[in-house]
C-alpha cells in the first residue's frame, strides 16, 4: 500500500482524520443582523486517567443582535489530536494545522436575540499522567455568526493538567512530541495448504508507540513476494487490503505495545518452498491534508521476514 493509498483508506474507512460527525446544526432565523456576538471561555482543566488526560471546556456565546442568529465555532486545540466533542453543536471539520495542533470548525446552534448559550467542548490528551501539574497555552475559540466571512469575537484559554496527586500548583510547560517514535516487529511465516487449495499462514506482529506525538491511526504497508497478499488480521476493527492494513485497537498511549496476527495467503498452485522476503512498514496518520508524521528513527519502522509455502500433506 502506498502512502497515498493508506491515507485515502484511512479517510474513507475511519473518517476521523477528516471529519467528526455530530448533530445537524439548526437553521438560522431570517432577518437583518445587527450588534455583536461574543464568546467567553473558562480555563480547561484536564484530569489524569490511565489513558491520558480528559476534561471539558465551557464556552459561552452571547448574541447581542436584535434577531436570532446561528453561530459556528472555530477551535484551536491546546494539544494535537485532543479535541473530541462539542455539545450542543454539530458537523465538525478539521481545517488546518497550527504548530501541529488542529484547527476545527464546528456548526453551532441558533441563539435568540439577547440570549446566551453555553457550549461544552471535550478534550483528551493521550500522554502519560505525571506526578506534577502541567500547563499548555495556545488554545483558542472563535465565534462566527451565520453568513459572516470572519469571526465576530475570539478568546484564548489556558489548559491545566492536574497532577496524579490532584495538584494544579506551579505547573510545568507541557511539550508534546511532534515526530512519532514507532517500531514494528514480525517473524518468518509459513503458508499452509487449505482445503480449497489456497495457502494461508499466521504471523504475530508487534507495534510499539514510543511517545505522545499526535496521530489518529497507524497504517501498515506490506511488500510481499509475488502472489502473496494480506488476507486479513485478527483482531480486525478496520478492513484490510492485499498490501496493507490499519493497526487494530485505536489510539496508543506512549510506550504501549500491541500484538496482533497478520494472515498472509497465496493462490492455488503455489509451489512449495521459500517464496521470498516480505516486509511491513508502519507510519502514523494524523491530518489528512498534510504528509504523514516523520519518525525519530525510521530504521525500526520496517520489519522484514521470509515467506515459505509448505507442501501439501
PDB file of C-alpha atoms in Angstrom:
ATOM      1  CA  UNK A   1       0.000   0.000   0.000  1.00  0.00           C
ATOM      2  CA  UNK A   2       1.449   3.393  -0.936  1.00  0.00           C
ATOM      3  CA  UNK A   3       1.416   6.312   1.500  1.00  0.00           C
ATOM      4  CA  UNK A   4      -1.274   7.948  -0.617  1.00  0.00           C
ATOM      5  CA  UNK A   5      -3.374   4.769  -0.644  1.00  0.00           C
ATOM      6  CA  UNK A   6      -3.013   4.397   3.129  1.00  0.00           C
ATOM      7  CA  UNK A   7      -4.118   7.979   3.681  1.00  0.00           C
ATOM      8  CA  UNK A   8      -7.117   7.613   1.377  1.00  0.00           C
ATOM      9  CA  UNK A   9      -8.115   4.332   3.011  1.00  0.00           C
ATOM     10  CA  UNK A  10      -7.989   5.927   6.462  1.00  0.00           C
ATOM     11  CA  UNK A  11     -10.109   8.869   5.347  1.00  0.00           C
ATOM     12  CA  UNK A  12     -12.694   6.662   3.639  1.00  0.00           C
ATOM     13  CA  UNK A  13     -12.937   3.908   6.220  1.00  0.00           C
ATOM     14  CA  UNK A  14     -12.236   5.628   9.512  1.00  0.00           C
ATOM     15  CA  UNK A  15     -13.131   9.198   8.713  1.00  0.00           C
ATOM     16  CA  UNK A  16     -11.640  10.512  11.936  1.00  0.00           C
ATOM     17  CA  UNK A  17      -8.722  12.127  10.151  1.00  0.00           C
ATOM     18  CA  UNK A  18     -11.059  14.383   8.187  1.00  0.00           C
ATOM     19  CA  UNK A  19     -14.442  14.660   9.870  1.00  0.00           C
ATOM     20  CA  UNK A  20     -16.166  14.405  13.223  1.00  0.00           C
ATOM     21  CA  UNK A  21     -19.885  13.888  12.719  1.00  0.00           C
ATOM     22  CA  UNK A  22     -22.185  15.310  15.344  1.00  0.00           C
ATOM     23  CA  UNK A  23     -25.780  16.545  15.379  1.00  0.00           C
ATOM     24  CA  UNK A  24     -27.034  18.649  12.458  1.00  0.00           C
ATOM     25  CA  UNK A  25     -26.839  22.421  13.104  1.00  0.00           C
ATOM     26  CA  UNK A  26     -30.014  24.429  13.468  1.00  0.00           C
ATOM     27  CA  UNK A  27     -31.104  26.688  10.630  1.00  0.00           C
ATOM     28  CA  UNK A  28     -30.591  30.421  11.007  1.00  0.00           C
ATOM     29  CA  UNK A  29     -33.613  32.621  11.542  1.00  0.00           C
ATOM     30  CA  UNK A  30     -34.311  35.152   8.784  1.00  0.00           C
ATOM     31  CA  UNK A  31     -33.908  38.873   9.325  1.00  0.00           C
ATOM     32  CA  UNK A  32     -31.247  41.545   9.436  1.00  0.00           C
ATOM     33  CA  UNK A  33     -28.450  41.086  11.942  1.00  0.00           C
ATOM     34  CA  UNK A  34     -27.118  43.981  13.983  1.00  0.00           C
ATOM     35  CA  UNK A  35     -24.884  44.084  17.011  1.00  0.00           C
ATOM     36  CA  UNK A  36     -22.192  41.714  18.157  1.00  0.00           C
ATOM     37  CA  UNK A  37     -21.871  38.029  19.002  1.00  0.00           C
ATOM     38  CA  UNK A  38     -19.398  37.471  21.849  1.00  0.00           C
ATOM     39  CA  UNK A  39     -17.615  34.406  23.225  1.00  0.00           C
ATOM     40  CA  UNK A  40     -16.032  33.805  26.642  1.00  0.00           C
ATOM     41  CA  UNK A  41     -14.342  30.672  27.956  1.00  0.00           C
ATOM     42  CA  UNK A  42     -13.210  29.281  31.275  1.00  0.00           C
ATOM     43  CA  UNK A  43      -9.820  27.648  31.687  1.00  0.00           C
ATOM     44  CA  UNK A  44      -9.650  23.978  30.704  1.00  0.00           C
ATOM     45  CA  UNK A  45      -8.641  21.582  33.486  1.00  0.00           C
ATOM     46  CA  UNK A  46      -7.641  18.075  32.393  1.00  0.00           C
ATOM     47  CA  UNK A  47      -7.737  15.213  34.880  1.00  0.00           C
ATOM     48  CA  UNK A  48      -5.311  12.265  34.721  1.00  0.00           C
ATOM     49  CA  UNK A  49      -6.574   8.789  33.808  1.00  0.00           C
ATOM     50  CA  UNK A  50      -4.840   5.537  32.908  1.00  0.00           C
ATOM     51  CA  UNK A  51      -5.314   6.518  29.232  1.00  0.00           C
ATOM     52  CA  UNK A  52      -4.159  10.136  29.271  1.00  0.00           C
ATOM     53  CA  UNK A  53      -5.841  13.338  30.433  1.00  0.00           C
ATOM     54  CA  UNK A  54      -9.504  14.230  29.856  1.00  0.00           C
ATOM     55  CA  UNK A  55     -11.572  17.325  30.539  1.00  0.00           C
ATOM     56  CA  UNK A  56     -14.357  19.613  29.362  1.00  0.00           C
ATOM     57  CA  UNK A  57     -14.061  23.288  28.454  1.00  0.00           C
ATOM     58  CA  UNK A  58     -17.059  25.585  28.993  1.00  0.00           C
ATOM     59  CA  UNK A  59     -17.532  28.400  26.459  1.00  0.00           C
ATOM     60  CA  UNK A  60     -20.452  30.845  26.450  1.00  0.00           C
ATOM     61  CA  UNK A  61     -21.659  32.656  23.321  1.00  0.00           C
ATOM     62  CA  UNK A  62     -23.862  35.730  23.757  1.00  0.00           C
ATOM     63  CA  UNK A  63     -25.997  37.057  20.912  1.00  0.00           C
ATOM     64  CA  UNK A  64     -26.223  40.849  21.284  1.00  0.00           C
ATOM     65  CA  UNK A  65     -28.015  41.211  17.969  1.00  0.00           C
ATOM     66  CA  UNK A  66     -31.648  42.172  17.555  1.00  0.00           C
ATOM     67  CA  UNK A  67     -32.548  38.883  15.849  1.00  0.00           C
ATOM     68  CA  UNK A  68     -31.907  35.199  16.471  1.00  0.00           C
ATOM     69  CA  UNK A  69     -28.580  34.111  14.996  1.00  0.00           C
ATOM     70  CA  UNK A  70     -26.934  30.780  14.264  1.00  0.00           C
ATOM     71  CA  UNK A  71     -23.226  30.553  15.016  1.00  0.00           C
ATOM     72  CA  UNK A  72     -20.228  28.372  14.246  1.00  0.00           C
ATOM     73  CA  UNK A  73     -17.233  27.849  16.498  1.00  0.00           C
ATOM     74  CA  UNK A  74     -13.627  27.589  15.334  1.00  0.00           C
ATOM     75  CA  UNK A  75     -11.496  25.789  17.923  1.00  0.00           C
ATOM     76  CA  UNK A  76      -7.704  25.642  18.080  1.00  0.00           C
ATOM     77  CA  UNK A  77      -6.630  22.698  20.224  1.00  0.00           C
ATOM     78  CA  UNK A  78      -4.291  23.162  23.183  1.00  0.00           C
ATOM     79  CA  UNK A  79      -2.584  19.869  22.216  1.00  0.00           C
ATOM     80  CA  UNK A  80      -2.528  17.977  18.923  1.00  0.00           C
ATOM     81  CA  UNK A  81      -5.328  15.471  18.241  1.00  0.00           C
ATOM     82  CA  UNK A  82      -7.008  16.254  21.571  1.00  0.00           C
ATOM     83  CA  UNK A  83     -10.434  17.627  20.555  1.00  0.00           C
ATOM     84  CA  UNK A  84     -13.209  15.032  20.966  1.00  0.00           C
ATOM     85  CA  UNK A  85     -16.683  16.603  21.077  1.00  0.00           C
ATOM     86  CA  UNK A  86     -18.934  19.638  21.272  1.00  0.00           C
ATOM     87  CA  UNK A  87     -22.364  19.896  22.906  1.00  0.00           C
ATOM     88  CA  UNK A  88     -24.619  21.316  21.639  1.00  0.00           C
ATOM     89  CA  UNK A  89     -23.426  21.619  18.061  1.00  0.00           C
ATOM     90  CA  UNK A  90     -22.572  19.549  15.046  1.00  0.00           C
ATOM     91  CA  UNK A  91     -20.657  18.957  11.827  1.00  0.00           C
ATOM     92  CA  UNK A  92     -17.052  19.460  13.000  1.00  0.00           C
ATOM     93  CA  UNK A  93     -14.358  19.528  10.299  1.00  0.00           C
ATOM     94  CA  UNK A  94     -10.589  19.543  10.658  1.00  0.00           C
ATOM     95  CA  UNK A  95      -9.495  22.650   8.775  1.00  0.00           C
ATOM     96  CA  UNK A  96      -5.744  23.139   9.183  1.00  0.00           C
ATOM     97  CA  UNK A  97      -2.739  22.758  11.483  1.00  0.00           C
ATOM     98  CA  UNK A  98      -1.219  25.436  13.703  1.00  0.00           C
ATOM     99  CA  UNK A  99       2.046  24.351  15.361  1.00  0.00           C
ATOM    100  CA  UNK A 100       0.972  20.725  14.849  1.00  0.00           C
ATOM    101  CA  UNK A 101      -2.375  21.366  16.587  1.00  0.00           C
ATOM    102  CA  UNK A 102      -5.661  21.073  14.729  1.00  0.00           C
ATOM    103  CA  UNK A 103      -7.972  23.975  13.991  1.00  0.00           C
ATOM    104  CA  UNK A 104     -11.532  22.639  13.930  1.00  0.00           C
ATOM    105  CA  UNK A 105     -14.688  24.306  12.622  1.00  0.00           C
ATOM    106  CA  UNK A 106     -17.972  23.233  14.247  1.00  0.00           C
ATOM    107  CA  UNK A 107     -21.541  24.140  13.399  1.00  0.00           C
ATOM    108  CA  UNK A 108     -23.220  25.600  16.449  1.00  0.00           C
ATOM    109  CA  UNK A 109     -26.804  26.370  17.404  1.00  0.00           C
ATOM    110  CA  UNK A 110     -29.293  29.186  16.923  1.00  0.00           C
ATOM    111  CA  UNK A 111     -29.212  31.720  19.753  1.00  0.00           C
ATOM    112  CA  UNK A 112     -32.138  34.023  20.386  1.00  0.00           C
ATOM    113  CA  UNK A 113     -31.640  37.802  20.446  1.00  0.00           C
ATOM    114  CA  UNK A 114     -30.105  38.956  23.712  1.00  0.00           C
ATOM    115  CA  UNK A 115     -29.595  35.395  24.939  1.00  0.00           C
ATOM    116  CA  UNK A 116     -26.524  33.279  25.713  1.00  0.00           C
ATOM    117  CA  UNK A 117     -25.738  29.633  25.009  1.00  0.00           C
ATOM    118  CA  UNK A 118     -23.114  27.565  26.812  1.00  0.00           C
ATOM    119  CA  UNK A 119     -21.086  25.020  24.836  1.00  0.00           C
ATOM    120  CA  UNK A 120     -19.183  22.093  26.362  1.00  0.00           C
ATOM    121  CA  UNK A 121     -16.060  21.063  24.437  1.00  0.00           C
ATOM    122  CA  UNK A 122     -14.402  17.749  25.236  1.00  0.00           C
ATOM    123  CA  UNK A 123     -10.647  17.129  25.085  1.00  0.00           C
ATOM    124  CA  UNK A 124      -8.474  14.029  25.552  1.00  0.00           C
ATOM    125  CA  UNK A 125      -4.677  14.319  25.535  1.00  0.00           C
ATOM    126  CA  UNK A 126      -3.026  10.921  25.007  1.00  0.00           C
ATOM    127  CA  UNK A 127       0.051  11.370  27.153  1.00  0.00           C
ATOM    128  CA  UNK A 128       1.359   9.704  30.294  1.00  0.00           C
ATOM    129  CA  UNK A 129      -0.013  11.159  33.531  1.00  0.00           C
ATOM    130  CA  UNK A 130       2.645  12.988  35.575  1.00  0.00           C
ATOM    131  CA  UNK A 131       3.140  13.418  39.294  1.00  0.00           C
ATOM    132  CA  UNK A 132       3.393  17.199  38.706  1.00  0.00           C
ATOM    133  CA  UNK A 133       0.865  19.586  37.096  1.00  0.00           C
ATOM    134  CA  UNK A 134       1.414  20.983  33.595  1.00  0.00           C
ATOM    135  CA  UNK A 135       0.159  23.914  31.564  1.00  0.00           C
ATOM    136  CA  UNK A 136      -0.414  24.468  27.840  1.00  0.00           C
ATOM    137  CA  UNK A 137      -1.256  27.760  26.183  1.00  0.00           C
ATOM    138  CA  UNK A 138      -2.450  28.417  22.642  1.00  0.00           C
ATOM    139  CA  UNK A 139      -6.000  27.100  22.924  1.00  0.00           C
ATOM    140  CA  UNK A 140      -8.435  29.440  21.182  1.00  0.00           C
ATOM    141  CA  UNK A 141     -12.134  29.738  20.337  1.00  0.00           C
ATOM    142  CA  UNK A 142     -13.603  31.986  17.649  1.00  0.00           C
ATOM    143  CA  UNK A 143     -17.320  32.564  17.061  1.00  0.00           C
ATOM    144  CA  UNK A 144     -18.590  33.154  13.514  1.00  0.00           C
ATOM    145  CA  UNK A 145     -22.198  34.325  13.044  1.00  0.00           C
ATOM    146  CA  UNK A 146     -24.200  32.776  10.228  1.00  0.00           C
ATOM    147  CA  UNK A 147     -23.379  34.484   6.921  1.00  0.00           C
ATOM    148  CA  UNK A 148     -20.278  36.252   8.240  1.00  0.00           C
ATOM    149  CA  UNK A 149     -16.938  35.959   6.479  1.00  0.00           C
ATOM    150  CA  UNK A 150     -14.896  36.285   9.668  1.00  0.00           C
ATOM    151  CA  UNK A 151     -15.179  35.766  13.400  1.00  0.00           C
ATOM    152  CA  UNK A 152     -17.045  38.400  15.393  1.00  0.00           C
ATOM    153  CA  UNK A 153     -15.141  37.573  18.583  1.00  0.00           C
ATOM    154  CA  UNK A 154     -12.404  35.275  19.864  1.00  0.00           C
ATOM    155  CA  UNK A 155     -10.886  34.238  23.158  1.00  0.00           C
ATOM    156  CA  UNK A 156      -7.874  32.225  24.205  1.00  0.00           C
ATOM    157  CA  UNK A 157      -7.889  29.727  27.026  1.00  0.00           C
ATOM    158  CA  UNK A 158      -5.293  28.167  29.294  1.00  0.00           C
ATOM    159  CA  UNK A 159      -5.123  24.398  29.734  1.00  0.00           C
ATOM    160  CA  UNK A 160      -4.003  22.919  33.048  1.00  0.00           C
ATOM    161  CA  UNK A 161      -3.096  19.247  33.527  1.00  0.00           C
ATOM    162  CA  UNK A 162      -3.871  18.132  37.058  1.00  0.00           C
ATOM    163  CA  UNK A 163      -1.111  16.039  38.659  1.00  0.00           C
ATOM    164  CA  UNK A 164      -1.721  12.459  39.742  1.00  0.00           C
ATOM    165  CA  UNK A 165      -1.810  13.780  43.309  1.00  0.00           C
ATOM    166  CA  UNK A 166      -4.518  16.317  42.425  1.00  0.00           C
ATOM    167  CA  UNK A 167      -2.364  19.430  42.395  1.00  0.00           C
ATOM    168  CA  UNK A 168      -2.588  22.392  39.991  1.00  0.00           C
ATOM    169  CA  UNK A 169       0.083  24.500  41.736  1.00  0.00           C
ATOM    170  CA  UNK A 170       3.298  25.545  39.971  1.00  0.00           C
ATOM    171  CA  UNK A 171       2.608  23.781  36.661  1.00  0.00           C
ATOM    172  CA  UNK A 172       5.408  22.959  34.253  1.00  0.00           C
ATOM    173  CA  UNK A 173       5.001  23.539  30.489  1.00  0.00           C
ATOM    174  CA  UNK A 174       3.534  20.604  28.575  1.00  0.00           C
ATOM    175  CA  UNK A 175       5.649  19.879  25.500  1.00  0.00           C
ATOM    176  CA  UNK A 176       4.089  17.398  23.094  1.00  0.00           C
ATOM    177  CA  UNK A 177       6.253  15.370  20.706  1.00  0.00           C
ATOM    178  CA  UNK A 178       5.961  16.215  17.008  1.00  0.00           C
ATOM    179  CA  UNK A 179       7.793  13.292  15.394  1.00  0.00           C
ATOM    180  CA  UNK A 180       6.473   9.801  16.107  1.00  0.00           C
ATOM    181  CA  UNK A 181       8.578   7.043  17.686  1.00  0.00           C
ATOM    182  CA  UNK A 182       7.168   3.867  16.124  1.00  0.00           C
ATOM    183  CA  UNK A 183       8.546   0.370  15.745  1.00  0.00           C
ATOM    184  CA  UNK A 184       7.227  -2.877  14.283  1.00  0.00           C
ATOM    185  CA  UNK A 185       8.365  -6.496  14.634  1.00  0.00           C
ATOM    186  CA  UNK A 186       7.341  -9.538  12.622  1.00  0.00           C
ATOM    187  CA  UNK A 187       8.775 -13.005  12.021  1.00  0.00           C
ATOM    188  CA  UNK A 188       9.102 -15.718   9.391  1.00  0.00           C
ATOM    189  CA  UNK A 189       5.764 -17.108   8.237  1.00  0.00           C
ATOM    190  CA  UNK A 190       4.847 -20.465   6.709  1.00  0.00           C
ATOM    191  CA  UNK A 191       1.800 -20.717   4.463  1.00  0.00           C
ATOM    192  CA  UNK A 192      -0.174 -23.933   4.962  1.00  0.00           C
ATOM    193  CA  UNK A 193      -2.329 -25.536   2.216  1.00  0.00           C
ATOM    194  CA  UNK A 194      -6.062 -25.149   2.860  1.00  0.00           C
ATOM    195  CA  UNK A 195      -8.902 -27.493   1.790  1.00  0.00           C
ATOM    196  CA  UNK A 196      -9.649 -25.316  -1.257  1.00  0.00           C
ATOM    197  CA  UNK A 197      -6.005 -25.428  -2.423  1.00  0.00           C
ATOM    198  CA  UNK A 198      -5.037 -21.919  -1.348  1.00  0.00           C
ATOM    199  CA  UNK A 199      -2.341 -21.345   1.266  1.00  0.00           C
ATOM    200  CA  UNK A 200      -2.692 -19.386   4.498  1.00  0.00           C
ATOM    201  CA  UNK A 201      -0.209 -18.502   7.248  1.00  0.00           C
ATOM    202  CA  UNK A 202      -0.317 -16.574  10.523  1.00  0.00           C
ATOM    203  CA  UNK A 203       2.370 -14.118  11.608  1.00  0.00           C
ATOM    204  CA  UNK A 204       2.275 -12.385  15.028  1.00  0.00           C
ATOM    205  CA  UNK A 205       3.177  -8.709  14.645  1.00  0.00           C
ATOM    206  CA  UNK A 206       4.026  -6.279  17.445  1.00  0.00           C
ATOM    207  CA  UNK A 207       3.770  -2.497  17.074  1.00  0.00           C
ATOM    208  CA  UNK A 208       5.147  -0.083  19.661  1.00  0.00           C
ATOM    209  CA  UNK A 209       4.236   3.594  20.093  1.00  0.00           C
ATOM    210  CA  UNK A 210       7.106   5.315  21.850  1.00  0.00           C
ATOM    211  CA  UNK A 211       5.926   8.872  22.598  1.00  0.00           C
ATOM    212  CA  UNK A 212       2.915  11.214  22.574  1.00  0.00           C
ATOM    213  CA  UNK A 213       3.188  12.648  19.051  1.00  0.00           C
ATOM    214  CA  UNK A 214      -0.382  13.153  17.744  1.00  0.00           C
ATOM    215  CA  UNK A 215      -1.765  10.521  15.382  1.00  0.00           C
ATOM    216  CA  UNK A 216      -5.244   9.097  14.873  1.00  0.00           C
ATOM    217  CA  UNK A 217      -4.227   5.771  13.322  1.00  0.00           C
ATOM    218  CA  UNK A 218      -1.215   3.666  12.384  1.00  0.00           C
ATOM    219  CA  UNK A 219      -1.152   2.330   8.841  1.00  0.00           C
ATOM    220  CA  UNK A 220       0.997  -0.603   7.744  1.00  0.00           C
ATOM    221  CA  UNK A 221       2.124  -1.050   4.135  1.00  0.00           C
ATOM    222  CA  UNK A 222       3.130  -4.548   3.016  1.00  0.00           C
ATOM    223  CA  UNK A 223       5.706  -5.503   0.375  1.00  0.00           C
ATOM    224  CA  UNK A 224       5.310  -9.223  -0.323  1.00  0.00           C
ATOM    225  CA  UNK A 225       6.651 -11.910  -2.674  1.00  0.00           C
ATOM    226  CA  UNK A 226       4.816 -12.402  -5.959  1.00  0.00           C
ATOM    227  CA  UNK A 227       1.395 -13.969  -5.436  1.00  0.00           C
ATOM    228  CA  UNK A 228       1.381 -13.407  -1.664  1.00  0.00           C
ATOM    229  CA  UNK A 229      -1.016 -10.910  -0.109  1.00  0.00           C
ATOM    230  CA  UNK A 230      -2.558  -9.866   3.197  1.00  0.00           C
ATOM    231  CA  UNK A 231      -5.673 -11.981   3.726  1.00  0.00           C
ATOM    232  CA  UNK A 232      -6.859 -10.382   6.990  1.00  0.00           C
ATOM    233  CA  UNK A 233      -5.721  -9.503  10.508  1.00  0.00           C
ATOM    234  CA  UNK A 234      -7.008 -10.598  13.923  1.00  0.00           C
ATOM    235  CA  UNK A 235      -8.468  -8.818  15.776  1.00  0.00           C
ATOM    236  CA  UNK A 236      -9.813  -6.672  12.957  1.00  0.00           C
ATOM    237  CA  UNK A 237     -11.708  -3.423  13.519  1.00  0.00           C
ATOM    238  CA  UNK A 238     -10.946  -1.894  10.101  1.00  0.00           C
ATOM    239  CA  UNK A 239     -10.965  -3.562   6.670  1.00  0.00           C
ATOM    240  CA  UNK A 240      -7.594  -4.752   5.414  1.00  0.00           C
ATOM    241  CA  UNK A 241      -6.232  -4.646   1.886  1.00  0.00           C
ATOM    242  CA  UNK A 242      -3.984  -7.017  -0.112  1.00  0.00           C
ATOM    243  CA  UNK A 243      -0.977  -4.784   0.583  1.00  0.00           C
ATOM    244  CA  UNK A 244      -1.839  -3.074   3.844  1.00  0.00           C
ATOM    245  CA  UNK A 245      -3.995  -2.592   6.906  1.00  0.00           C
ATOM    246  CA  UNK A 246      -4.593  -0.329   9.914  1.00  0.00           C
ATOM    247  CA  UNK A 247      -3.260  -1.437  13.301  1.00  0.00           C
ATOM    248  CA  UNK A 248      -6.269  -2.525  15.384  1.00  0.00           C
ATOM    249  CA  UNK A 249      -7.257  -1.075  18.739  1.00  0.00           C
ATOM    250  CA  UNK A 250      -7.369   2.654  18.034  1.00  0.00           C
ATOM    251  CA  UNK A 251      -5.151   5.287  19.653  1.00  0.00           C
ATOM    252  CA  UNK A 252      -1.966   4.337  21.520  1.00  0.00           C
ATOM    253  CA  UNK A 253      -0.550   5.574  24.792  1.00  0.00           C
ATOM    254  CA  UNK A 254       3.187   6.420  24.959  1.00  0.00           C
ATOM    255  CA  UNK A 255       5.211   3.232  25.454  1.00  0.00           C
ATOM    256  CA  UNK A 256       2.284   0.954  24.595  1.00  0.00           C
ATOM    257  CA  UNK A 257       2.923  -2.248  22.649  1.00  0.00           C
ATOM    258  CA  UNK A 258       0.198  -4.103  20.807  1.00  0.00           C
ATOM    259  CA  UNK A 259       0.477  -7.616  19.310  1.00  0.00           C
ATOM    260  CA  UNK A 260      -1.953  -8.957  16.734  1.00  0.00           C
ATOM    261  CA  UNK A 261      -1.981 -11.587  13.974  1.00  0.00           C
ATOM    262  CA  UNK A 262      -1.461 -10.904  10.285  1.00  0.00           C
ATOM    263  CA  UNK A 263      -2.656 -13.658   7.943  1.00  0.00           C
ATOM    264  CA  UNK A 264      -0.937 -13.971   4.567  1.00  0.00           C
ATOM    265  CA  UNK A 265      -2.286 -16.018   1.675  1.00  0.00           C
ATOM    266  CA  UNK A 266      -1.133 -17.405  -1.658  1.00  0.00           C
ATOM    267  CA  UNK A 267      -3.224 -18.769  -4.567  1.00  0.00           C
ATOM    268  CA  UNK A 268      -3.909 -22.310  -5.665  1.00  0.00           C
ATOM    269  CA  UNK A 269      -0.946 -23.811  -7.496  1.00  0.00           C
ATOM    270  CA  UNK A 270       1.742 -22.057  -5.452  1.00  0.00           C
ATOM    271  CA  UNK A 271       4.808 -24.320  -5.390  1.00  0.00           C
ATOM    272  CA  UNK A 272       6.189 -25.465  -2.041  1.00  0.00           C
ATOM    273  CA  UNK A 273       9.381 -23.839  -0.856  1.00  0.00           C
ATOM    274  CA  UNK A 274      10.693 -20.415   0.052  1.00  0.00           C
ATOM    275  CA  UNK A 275       8.701 -17.739  -1.774  1.00  0.00           C
ATOM    276  CA  UNK A 276      10.917 -14.771  -0.896  1.00  0.00           C
ATOM    277  CA  UNK A 277      11.241 -11.974   1.609  1.00  0.00           C
ATOM    278  CA  UNK A 278       8.438  -9.647   2.644  1.00  0.00           C
ATOM    279  CA  UNK A 279       8.293  -6.532   4.765  1.00  0.00           C
ATOM    280  CA  UNK A 280       5.832  -4.420   6.764  1.00  0.00           C
ATOM    281  CA  UNK A 281       6.306  -0.676   7.270  1.00  0.00           C
ATOM    282  CA  UNK A 282       4.305   1.309   9.855  1.00  0.00           C
ATOM    283  CA  UNK A 283       3.532   5.031   9.639  1.00  0.00           C
ATOM    284  CA  UNK A 284       1.331   7.399  11.618  1.00  0.00           C
ATOM    285  CA  UNK A 285      -1.738   9.086  10.126  1.00  0.00           C
ATOM    286  CA  UNK A 286      -2.711  12.490  11.512  1.00  0.00           C
ATOM    287  CA  UNK A 287      -4.078  15.381   9.435  1.00  0.00           C
ATOM    288  CA  UNK A 288      -5.336  14.217   6.066  1.00  0.00           C
ATOM    289  CA  UNK A 289      -4.138  17.315   4.174  1.00  0.00           C
ATOM    290  CA  UNK A 290      -0.579  17.008   5.476  1.00  0.00           C
ATOM    291  CA  UNK A 291       2.181  14.493   4.932  1.00  0.00           C
ATOM    292  CA  UNK A 292       2.390  11.563   7.320  1.00  0.00           C
ATOM    293  CA  UNK A 293       4.272  12.424  10.545  1.00  0.00           C
ATOM    294  CA  UNK A 294       8.027  11.913  10.461  1.00  0.00           C
ATOM    295  CA  UNK A 295       9.595   9.383  12.831  1.00  0.00           C
ATOM    296  CA  UNK A 296      12.535   9.887  15.174  1.00  0.00           C
ATOM    297  CA  UNK A 297      14.139   6.630  13.975  1.00  0.00           C
ATOM    298  CA  UNK A 298      12.764   5.305  10.657  1.00  0.00           C
ATOM    299  CA  UNK A 299      15.106   2.295  10.770  1.00  0.00           C
ATOM    300  CA  UNK A 300      12.782   0.336  13.072  1.00  0.00           C
ATOM    301  CA  UNK A 301       9.594   1.295  11.228  1.00  0.00           C
ATOM    302  CA  UNK A 302      10.086  -1.686   8.889  1.00  0.00           C
ATOM    303  CA  UNK A 303      10.321  -5.379   9.694  1.00  0.00           C
ATOM    304  CA  UNK A 304      11.440  -7.993   7.152  1.00  0.00           C
ATOM    305  CA  UNK A 305      10.616 -11.725   7.133  1.00  0.00           C
ATOM    306  CA  UNK A 306      10.803 -14.801   4.935  1.00  0.00           C
ATOM    307  CA  UNK A 307       7.663 -16.384   3.471  1.00  0.00           C
ATOM    308  CA  UNK A 308       7.649 -20.160   2.899  1.00  0.00           C
ATOM    309  CA  UNK A 309       4.985 -22.352   1.296  1.00  0.00           C
ATOM    310  CA  UNK A 310       4.536 -25.754   2.940  1.00  0.00           C
ATOM    311  CA  UNK A 311       3.974 -28.856   0.810  1.00  0.00           C
ATOM    312  CA  UNK A 312       0.515 -30.421   0.794  1.00  0.00           C
ATOM    313  CA  UNK A 313       0.261 -33.359   3.205  1.00  0.00           C
TER     314      UNK A 313
END
